[in-house]
CSV table of C-alpha atoms and ligand atoms in Angstrom, one decimal:
chain,number,residue,atom,x,y,z
A,1,MET,CA,-78.5,-26.8,-48.9
A,2,LYS,CA,-77.7,-30.4,-48.4
A,3,TYR,CA,-77.5,-32.5,-45.2
A,4,ALA,CA,-77.0,-36.2,-44.5
A,5,VAL,CA,-76.6,-38.8,-41.8
A,6,ILE,CA,-73.5,-41.0,-41.9
A,7,GLY,CA,-73.5,-44.5,-40.3
A,8,SER,CA,-73.2,-48.2,-41.1
A,9,PRO,CA,-75.7,-49.8,-41.5
A,10,ILE,CA,-77.9,-46.8,-42.3
A,11,ASP,CA,-80.7,-48.2,-44.5
A,12,HIS,CA,-83.3,-48.2,-41.7
A,13,SER,CA,-82.6,-44.7,-40.5
A,14,LEU,CA,-85.7,-42.5,-40.2
A,15,SER,CA,-83.6,-39.3,-40.1
A,16,PRO,CA,-84.0,-38.6,-43.9
A,17,VAL,CA,-87.8,-38.8,-43.9
A,18,MET,CA,-88.0,-36.8,-40.7
A,19,HIS,CA,-85.7,-34.0,-41.8
A,20,ASN,CA,-87.1,-33.8,-45.3
A,21,ALA,CA,-90.7,-33.6,-44.0
A,22,ASN,CA,-89.6,-30.7,-41.8
A,23,PHE,CA,-87.8,-28.9,-44.7
A,24,LYS,CA,-91.0,-29.3,-46.8
A,25,ALA,CA,-93.2,-28.0,-44.0
A,26,LEU,CA,-91.1,-24.9,-43.6
A,27,GLY,CA,-90.9,-24.4,-47.4
A,28,LEU,CA,-87.1,-25.0,-47.5
A,29,GLU,CA,-85.5,-26.5,-50.6
A,30,HIS,CA,-83.0,-28.4,-48.6
A,31,ASP,CA,-82.3,-32.1,-48.9
A,32,TYR,CA,-81.2,-34.8,-46.4
A,33,GLU,CA,-79.9,-38.2,-47.4
A,34,ALA,CA,-78.5,-41.3,-45.7
A,35,LEU,CA,-74.9,-42.1,-46.4
A,36,ASN,CA,-73.5,-45.5,-45.7
A,37,VAL,CA,-69.9,-45.1,-44.7
A,38,ASP,CA,-68.2,-48.4,-44.0
A,39,PRO,CA,-65.8,-48.2,-41.0
A,40,SER,CA,-63.0,-49.3,-43.4
A,41,ASN,CA,-63.5,-46.1,-45.4
A,42,PHE,CA,-63.6,-43.7,-42.5
A,43,ASP,CA,-60.1,-42.4,-43.3
A,44,SER,CA,-61.6,-40.8,-46.4
A,45,ILE,CA,-64.5,-39.1,-44.6
A,46,LYS,CA,-63.3,-35.6,-45.5
A,47,GLU,CA,-63.3,-36.5,-49.2
A,48,ILE,CA,-66.7,-38.3,-49.0
A,49,ILE,CA,-68.4,-35.4,-47.3
A,50,ASN,CA,-66.7,-32.6,-49.3
A,51,GLU,CA,-67.7,-34.3,-52.6
A,52,LYS,CA,-71.4,-34.1,-51.4
A,53,ASN,CA,-71.1,-30.3,-50.7
A,54,LEU,CA,-73.0,-30.6,-47.4
A,55,SER,CA,-73.8,-27.8,-45.0
A,56,GLY,CA,-73.9,-30.2,-42.1
A,57,PHE,CA,-74.5,-33.8,-41.2
A,58,ASN,CA,-75.6,-36.2,-38.4
A,59,VAL,CA,-73.4,-39.0,-37.2
A,60,THR,CA,-74.7,-42.3,-35.9
A,61,ILE,CA,-73.5,-45.8,-35.0
A,62,PRO,CA,-70.6,-46.7,-35.3
A,63,HIS,CA,-69.0,-43.3,-36.1
A,64,LYS,CA,-69.9,-41.0,-33.2
A,65,GLU,CA,-66.4,-41.3,-31.7
A,66,HIS,CA,-64.5,-41.9,-35.0
A,67,ILE,CA,-65.5,-38.4,-36.3
A,68,ILE,CA,-63.8,-36.5,-33.5
A,69,PRO,CA,-60.2,-36.4,-34.9
A,70,PHE,CA,-61.6,-34.9,-38.1
A,71,LEU,CA,-63.3,-31.9,-36.4
A,72,ASP,CA,-61.9,-28.3,-36.1
A,73,ASP,CA,-63.8,-27.7,-32.8
A,74,ILE,CA,-66.3,-29.5,-30.5
A,75,ASP,CA,-68.8,-28.3,-27.9
A,76,GLU,CA,-68.8,-28.9,-24.2
A,77,GLN,CA,-71.4,-31.7,-24.3
A,78,SER,CA,-69.5,-33.7,-27.0
A,79,LYS,CA,-66.3,-33.3,-25.0
A,80,THR,CA,-67.9,-34.7,-21.8
A,81,VAL,CA,-69.6,-37.6,-23.6
A,82,GLY,CA,-66.7,-38.3,-26.0
A,83,ALA,CA,-69.1,-38.6,-28.9
A,84,VAL,CA,-70.5,-36.3,-31.6
A,85,ASN,CA,-73.9,-36.7,-33.4
A,86,THR,CA,-74.1,-33.4,-35.3
A,87,VAL,CA,-71.5,-31.6,-37.4
A,88,LEU,CA,-72.0,-28.1,-38.7
A,89,ILE,CA,-69.9,-27.2,-41.8
A,90,SER,CA,-69.2,-23.5,-41.9
A,91,ASP,CA,-66.4,-21.8,-43.9
A,92,ASN,CA,-65.0,-25.3,-44.5
A,93,LYS,CA,-64.6,-25.7,-40.7
A,94,TRP,CA,-66.2,-28.8,-39.1
A,95,ILE,CA,-67.8,-28.1,-35.7
A,96,GLY,CA,-69.1,-31.0,-33.6
A,97,TYR,CA,-72.1,-31.0,-31.3
A,98,ASN,CA,-74.0,-33.7,-29.4
A,99,THR,CA,-77.8,-33.2,-29.3
A,100,ASP,CA,-78.7,-36.6,-27.9
A,101,GLY,CA,-78.7,-35.4,-24.3
A,102,ILE,CA,-80.6,-32.2,-24.9
A,103,GLY,CA,-82.9,-34.1,-27.2
A,104,TYR,CA,-83.7,-36.5,-24.4
A,105,VAL,CA,-84.2,-33.7,-21.8
A,106,GLU,CA,-86.5,-31.6,-24.0
A,107,GLY,CA,-88.7,-34.7,-24.5
A,108,LEU,CA,-88.7,-35.5,-20.8
A,109,LYS,CA,-89.8,-31.9,-19.9
A,110,THR,CA,-92.9,-32.4,-21.9
A,111,VAL,CA,-94.1,-35.3,-19.8
A,112,TYR,CA,-92.5,-34.2,-16.5
A,113,PRO,CA,-92.4,-30.4,-16.3
A,114,ASP,CA,-91.2,-30.1,-12.7
A,115,LEU,CA,-87.8,-31.6,-13.5
A,116,ALA,CA,-86.0,-29.2,-11.1
A,117,ASN,CA,-87.2,-31.1,-8.1
A,118,ALA,CA,-87.1,-34.7,-9.4
A,119,TYR,CA,-85.2,-37.5,-7.9
A,120,ILE,CA,-83.8,-39.3,-10.9
A,121,LEU,CA,-82.3,-42.8,-11.4
A,122,ILE,CA,-80.5,-43.6,-14.6
A,123,LEU,CA,-79.8,-47.2,-15.5
A,124,GLY,CA,-76.6,-47.8,-17.5
A,125,ALA,CA,-73.3,-45.8,-17.6
A,126,GLY,CA,-72.4,-45.9,-21.3
A,127,GLY,CA,-72.2,-42.9,-23.7
A,128,ALA,CA,-76.0,-42.4,-23.9
A,129,SER,CA,-76.2,-42.3,-20.1
A,130,LYS,CA,-73.3,-39.8,-19.8
A,131,GLY,CA,-74.9,-37.4,-22.3
A,132,ILE,CA,-78.3,-37.5,-20.6
A,133,THR,CA,-76.8,-37.1,-17.1
A,134,ASN,CA,-74.6,-34.2,-18.1
A,135,GLU,CA,-77.6,-32.4,-19.7
A,136,LEU,CA,-80.0,-33.3,-16.8
A,137,MET,CA,-77.6,-31.8,-14.3
A,138,LYS,CA,-78.3,-28.4,-15.8
A,139,HIS,CA,-82.0,-28.7,-14.9
A,140,VAL,CA,-82.2,-30.8,-11.8
A,141,ASN,CA,-81.5,-29.8,-8.2
A,142,PRO,CA,-81.3,-33.2,-6.3
A,143,LYS,CA,-78.2,-35.2,-7.0
A,144,ILE,CA,-78.8,-37.6,-9.9
A,145,THR,CA,-78.2,-41.4,-9.2
A,146,VAL,CA,-76.7,-43.6,-11.9
A,147,ALA,CA,-76.7,-47.4,-11.5
A,148,ASN,CA,-74.6,-49.7,-13.5
A,149,ARG,CA,-73.8,-53.5,-13.6
A,150,THR,CA,-70.1,-52.8,-13.7
A,151,LEU,CA,-68.9,-50.2,-11.1
A,152,SER,CA,-65.5,-49.6,-12.8
A,153,ARG,CA,-67.4,-48.0,-15.7
A,154,PHE,CA,-67.7,-44.9,-13.5
A,155,ASP,CA,-63.9,-44.5,-13.3
A,156,ASN,CA,-63.8,-41.8,-16.0
A,157,TRP,CA,-67.0,-40.0,-14.8
A,158,GLN,CA,-66.1,-36.6,-13.5
A,159,MET,CA,-69.7,-35.6,-12.6
A,160,ASP,CA,-71.0,-35.1,-9.1
A,161,ILE,CA,-73.5,-38.0,-9.0
A,162,ASN,CA,-74.4,-41.0,-6.8
A,163,LYS,CA,-72.9,-44.1,-8.3
A,164,ILE,CA,-74.5,-47.4,-7.4
A,165,GLY,CA,-74.9,-51.0,-8.5
A,166,LEU,CA,-78.1,-52.5,-10.0
A,167,GLU,CA,-79.0,-54.4,-6.8
A,168,GLU,CA,-78.8,-51.3,-4.7
A,169,ALA,CA,-81.0,-49.5,-7.4
A,170,GLU,CA,-83.7,-52.2,-7.0
A,171,LYS,CA,-83.8,-51.8,-3.3
A,172,ALA,CA,-83.9,-48.0,-3.4
A,173,LEU,CA,-86.4,-47.8,-6.3
A,174,SER,CA,-89.2,-46.2,-4.4
A,175,GLU,CA,-87.1,-43.1,-3.7
A,176,PHE,CA,-87.1,-42.0,-7.3
A,177,ASP,CA,-89.6,-39.9,-9.3
A,178,ILE,CA,-88.1,-40.7,-12.7
A,179,ILE,CA,-86.3,-43.9,-13.9
A,180,ILE,CA,-84.4,-43.8,-17.2
A,181,ASN,CA,-83.2,-47.0,-18.9
A,182,THR,CA,-80.2,-46.3,-21.2
A,183,THR,CA,-79.1,-49.9,-21.4
A,184,PRO,CA,-79.9,-52.0,-24.5
A,185,VAL,CA,-81.6,-54.6,-22.3
A,186,GLY,CA,-85.1,-55.0,-23.9
A,187,MET,CA,-84.0,-54.3,-27.5
A,188,ASN,CA,-84.0,-57.0,-30.1
A,189,ASN,CA,-86.8,-59.1,-28.6
A,190,ASN,CA,-84.9,-59.4,-25.4
A,191,LYS,CA,-87.7,-59.9,-22.8
A,192,ASP,CA,-85.4,-59.2,-19.7
A,193,LEU,CA,-85.7,-56.2,-17.4
A,194,VAL,CA,-82.4,-54.6,-16.4
A,195,ILE,CA,-83.8,-54.4,-12.8
A,196,ASN,CA,-87.0,-55.7,-11.2
A,197,LEU,CA,-89.7,-53.1,-10.5
A,198,ASP,CA,-91.0,-54.6,-7.3
A,199,ASN,CA,-90.3,-51.4,-5.3
A,200,LEU,CA,-91.5,-48.9,-7.9
A,201,ALA,CA,-93.6,-46.0,-6.3
A,202,PRO,CA,-97.0,-45.5,-8.0
A,203,HIS,CA,-96.2,-42.1,-9.3
A,204,THR,CA,-92.8,-42.8,-10.8
A,205,LEU,CA,-92.3,-42.1,-14.5
A,206,VAL,CA,-90.4,-44.9,-16.3
A,207,SER,CA,-88.6,-43.9,-19.4
A,208,ASP,CA,-86.5,-45.7,-22.1
A,209,ILE,CA,-84.3,-44.2,-24.8
A,210,VAL,CA,-85.4,-47.0,-27.2
A,211,TYR,CA,-88.4,-46.6,-29.5
A,212,ILE,CA,-88.0,-49.8,-31.5
A,213,PRO,CA,-89.7,-51.7,-30.0
A,214,PHE,CA,-92.2,-49.0,-29.2
A,215,LYS,CA,-92.6,-50.4,-25.7
A,216,THR,CA,-89.6,-52.2,-24.2
A,217,PRO,CA,-90.2,-54.8,-21.5
A,218,ILE,CA,-89.4,-52.3,-18.7
A,219,LEU,CA,-92.0,-49.9,-20.1
A,220,LYS,CA,-94.6,-52.7,-20.4
A,221,ALA,CA,-93.9,-53.8,-16.9
A,222,ALA,CA,-94.2,-50.2,-15.6
A,223,GLU,CA,-97.4,-49.6,-17.6
A,224,GLY,CA,-98.8,-52.9,-16.2
A,225,LYS,CA,-98.4,-51.4,-12.7
A,226,GLY,CA,-100.2,-48.3,-13.7
A,227,ASN,CA,-97.1,-46.1,-13.9
A,228,PRO,CA,-96.6,-43.3,-16.5
A,229,ILE,CA,-94.1,-44.2,-19.3
A,230,GLN,CA,-92.2,-42.5,-22.1
A,231,ASN,CA,-90.3,-44.2,-24.9
A,232,GLY,CA,-87.3,-42.9,-26.9
A,233,LEU,CA,-89.4,-41.4,-29.8
A,234,ASP,CA,-89.3,-37.8,-28.3
A,235,MET,CA,-85.6,-38.1,-27.8
A,236,PHE,CA,-85.1,-39.1,-31.4
A,237,VAL,CA,-87.3,-36.3,-32.8
A,238,ASN,CA,-85.8,-33.7,-30.5
A,239,GLN,CA,-82.1,-34.6,-31.2
A,240,GLY,CA,-83.0,-34.1,-34.9
A,241,ALA,CA,-84.8,-30.8,-34.1
A,242,GLU,CA,-81.8,-29.6,-32.2
A,243,SER,CA,-79.4,-30.5,-35.1
A,244,PHE,CA,-81.7,-28.5,-37.4
A,245,LYS,CA,-81.5,-25.5,-35.2
A,246,ILE,CA,-77.7,-25.7,-35.1
A,247,TRP,CA,-77.5,-25.9,-38.9
A,248,THR,CA,-80.1,-23.2,-39.8
A,249,ASP,CA,-81.0,-21.1,-36.7
A,250,LEU,CA,-84.6,-21.7,-37.6
A,251,THR,CA,-87.4,-23.2,-35.5
A,252,PRO,CA,-88.3,-26.7,-36.7
A,253,ASN,CA,-91.8,-28.0,-37.1
A,254,TYR,CA,-91.7,-30.6,-34.3
A,255,GLU,CA,-95.2,-32.0,-34.9
A,256,VAL,CA,-94.5,-32.8,-38.5
A,257,MET,CA,-91.2,-34.4,-37.6
A,258,LYS,CA,-92.8,-36.6,-35.0
A,259,ASP,CA,-95.9,-37.5,-37.1
A,260,THR,CA,-93.6,-38.5,-40.0
A,261,VAL,CA,-91.5,-40.8,-37.8
A,262,LEU,CA,-94.7,-42.3,-36.3
A,263,ASN,CA,-96.1,-43.0,-39.8
A,264,HIS,CA,-92.9,-44.8,-40.8
A,265,LEU,CA,-92.6,-47.1,-37.7
B,1,ATR,P1,-74.5,-46.5,-25.3
B,1,ATR,O1,-73.4,-45.7,-26.0
B,1,ATR,O2,-75.7,-46.8,-26.1
B,1,ATR,O3,-74.7,-46.0,-23.9
B,1,ATR,P2,-72.6,-48.5,-24.3
B,1,ATR,O4,-71.6,-47.4,-24.1
B,1,ATR,O5,-72.2,-49.8,-24.9
B,1,ATR,O6,-73.9,-48.0,-25.1
B,1,ATR,O7,-73.2,-48.8,-22.8
B,1,ATR,C1,-74.2,-49.8,-22.6
B,1,ATR,C2,-74.7,-49.7,-21.2
B,1,ATR,O8,-75.6,-50.7,-21.0
B,1,ATR,C3,-73.6,-50.0,-20.1
B,1,ATR,O9,-73.9,-49.3,-19.0
B,1,ATR,C4,-73.7,-51.5,-19.9
B,1,ATR,O10,-73.3,-52.0,-18.6
B,1,ATR,P3,-71.8,-52.5,-18.3
B,1,ATR,O11,-71.0,-51.2,-18.2
B,1,ATR,O12,-71.9,-53.2,-17.1
B,1,ATR,O13,-71.4,-53.3,-19.5
B,1,ATR,C5,-75.2,-51.6,-20.0
B,1,ATR,N1,-75.7,-53.0,-20.3
B,1,ATR,C6,-75.5,-53.6,-21.5
B,1,ATR,N2,-76.0,-54.9,-21.4
B,1,ATR,C7,-76.5,-55.1,-20.1
B,1,ATR,C8,-77.1,-56.1,-19.4
B,1,ATR,N3,-77.4,-57.3,-20.0
B,1,ATR,N4,-77.4,-55.9,-18.1
B,1,ATR,C9,-77.1,-54.8,-17.5
B,1,ATR,N5,-76.5,-53.7,-18.1
B,1,ATR,C10,-76.2,-53.8,-19.4
């Protein structure tokens, strides 16, 4: 069977090496490739994919929203987030899923098992935040707090959460057990922190969905204070593992997937 990831640019994607290593570890003769689909060609996506005879594919930037009109059905998580990262092709039907949120939460559970009782602050209110929040709400009892620079961004959020600004988040920081940065602040050599960590409690886990760079400035600052940290590598590996489960109903070799990504960073 054949699988792929579509995006643009896609050259640096680690999904092919990660999935192919998993296929090999499980003795499967499947193949996974990266397909650069320019946004100007997206109207032809059905032809592009059908020609490849794929059984499923991942979708990454900038196509996670563009793909939706081409799908025959989509799951609840994708509907809530308004974005799809996994497509299963079955009997010529295209079914959309979003494994980013569950991928993040599966990774978080490995470093913070008592999620049910955690007070969680999420920084940013874009698509990534929405997916993570929606998935976390299935696991966490206390109301989740989401902080964003622009409060109007919450206008289309239907979820039962606390919505605050970044200054309020800074003041209330000590109340949280887990802080999750979903903003791009700290990527691309940006040294800024999205909020200052002056009020961080000593036990609080600080997490970022980014893994390149491996330690974003907010993770470095938290680590410097002696706090536990987690970067976005587990989220990346787990979203892929969840896609694989959707496509094959098999259990992936998570360790091989993670080691392969680590070796290619
Ligand atoms: P994604 O799909 O990755 O979540 P997105 O939908 O573009 O990306 O959302 C980016 C998030 O990062 C938003 O919450 C954005 O805040 P605004 O709604 O105020 O734009 C946040 N963000 C981006 N740059 C930021 C910055 N310099 N400071 C604070 N927040 C920032």
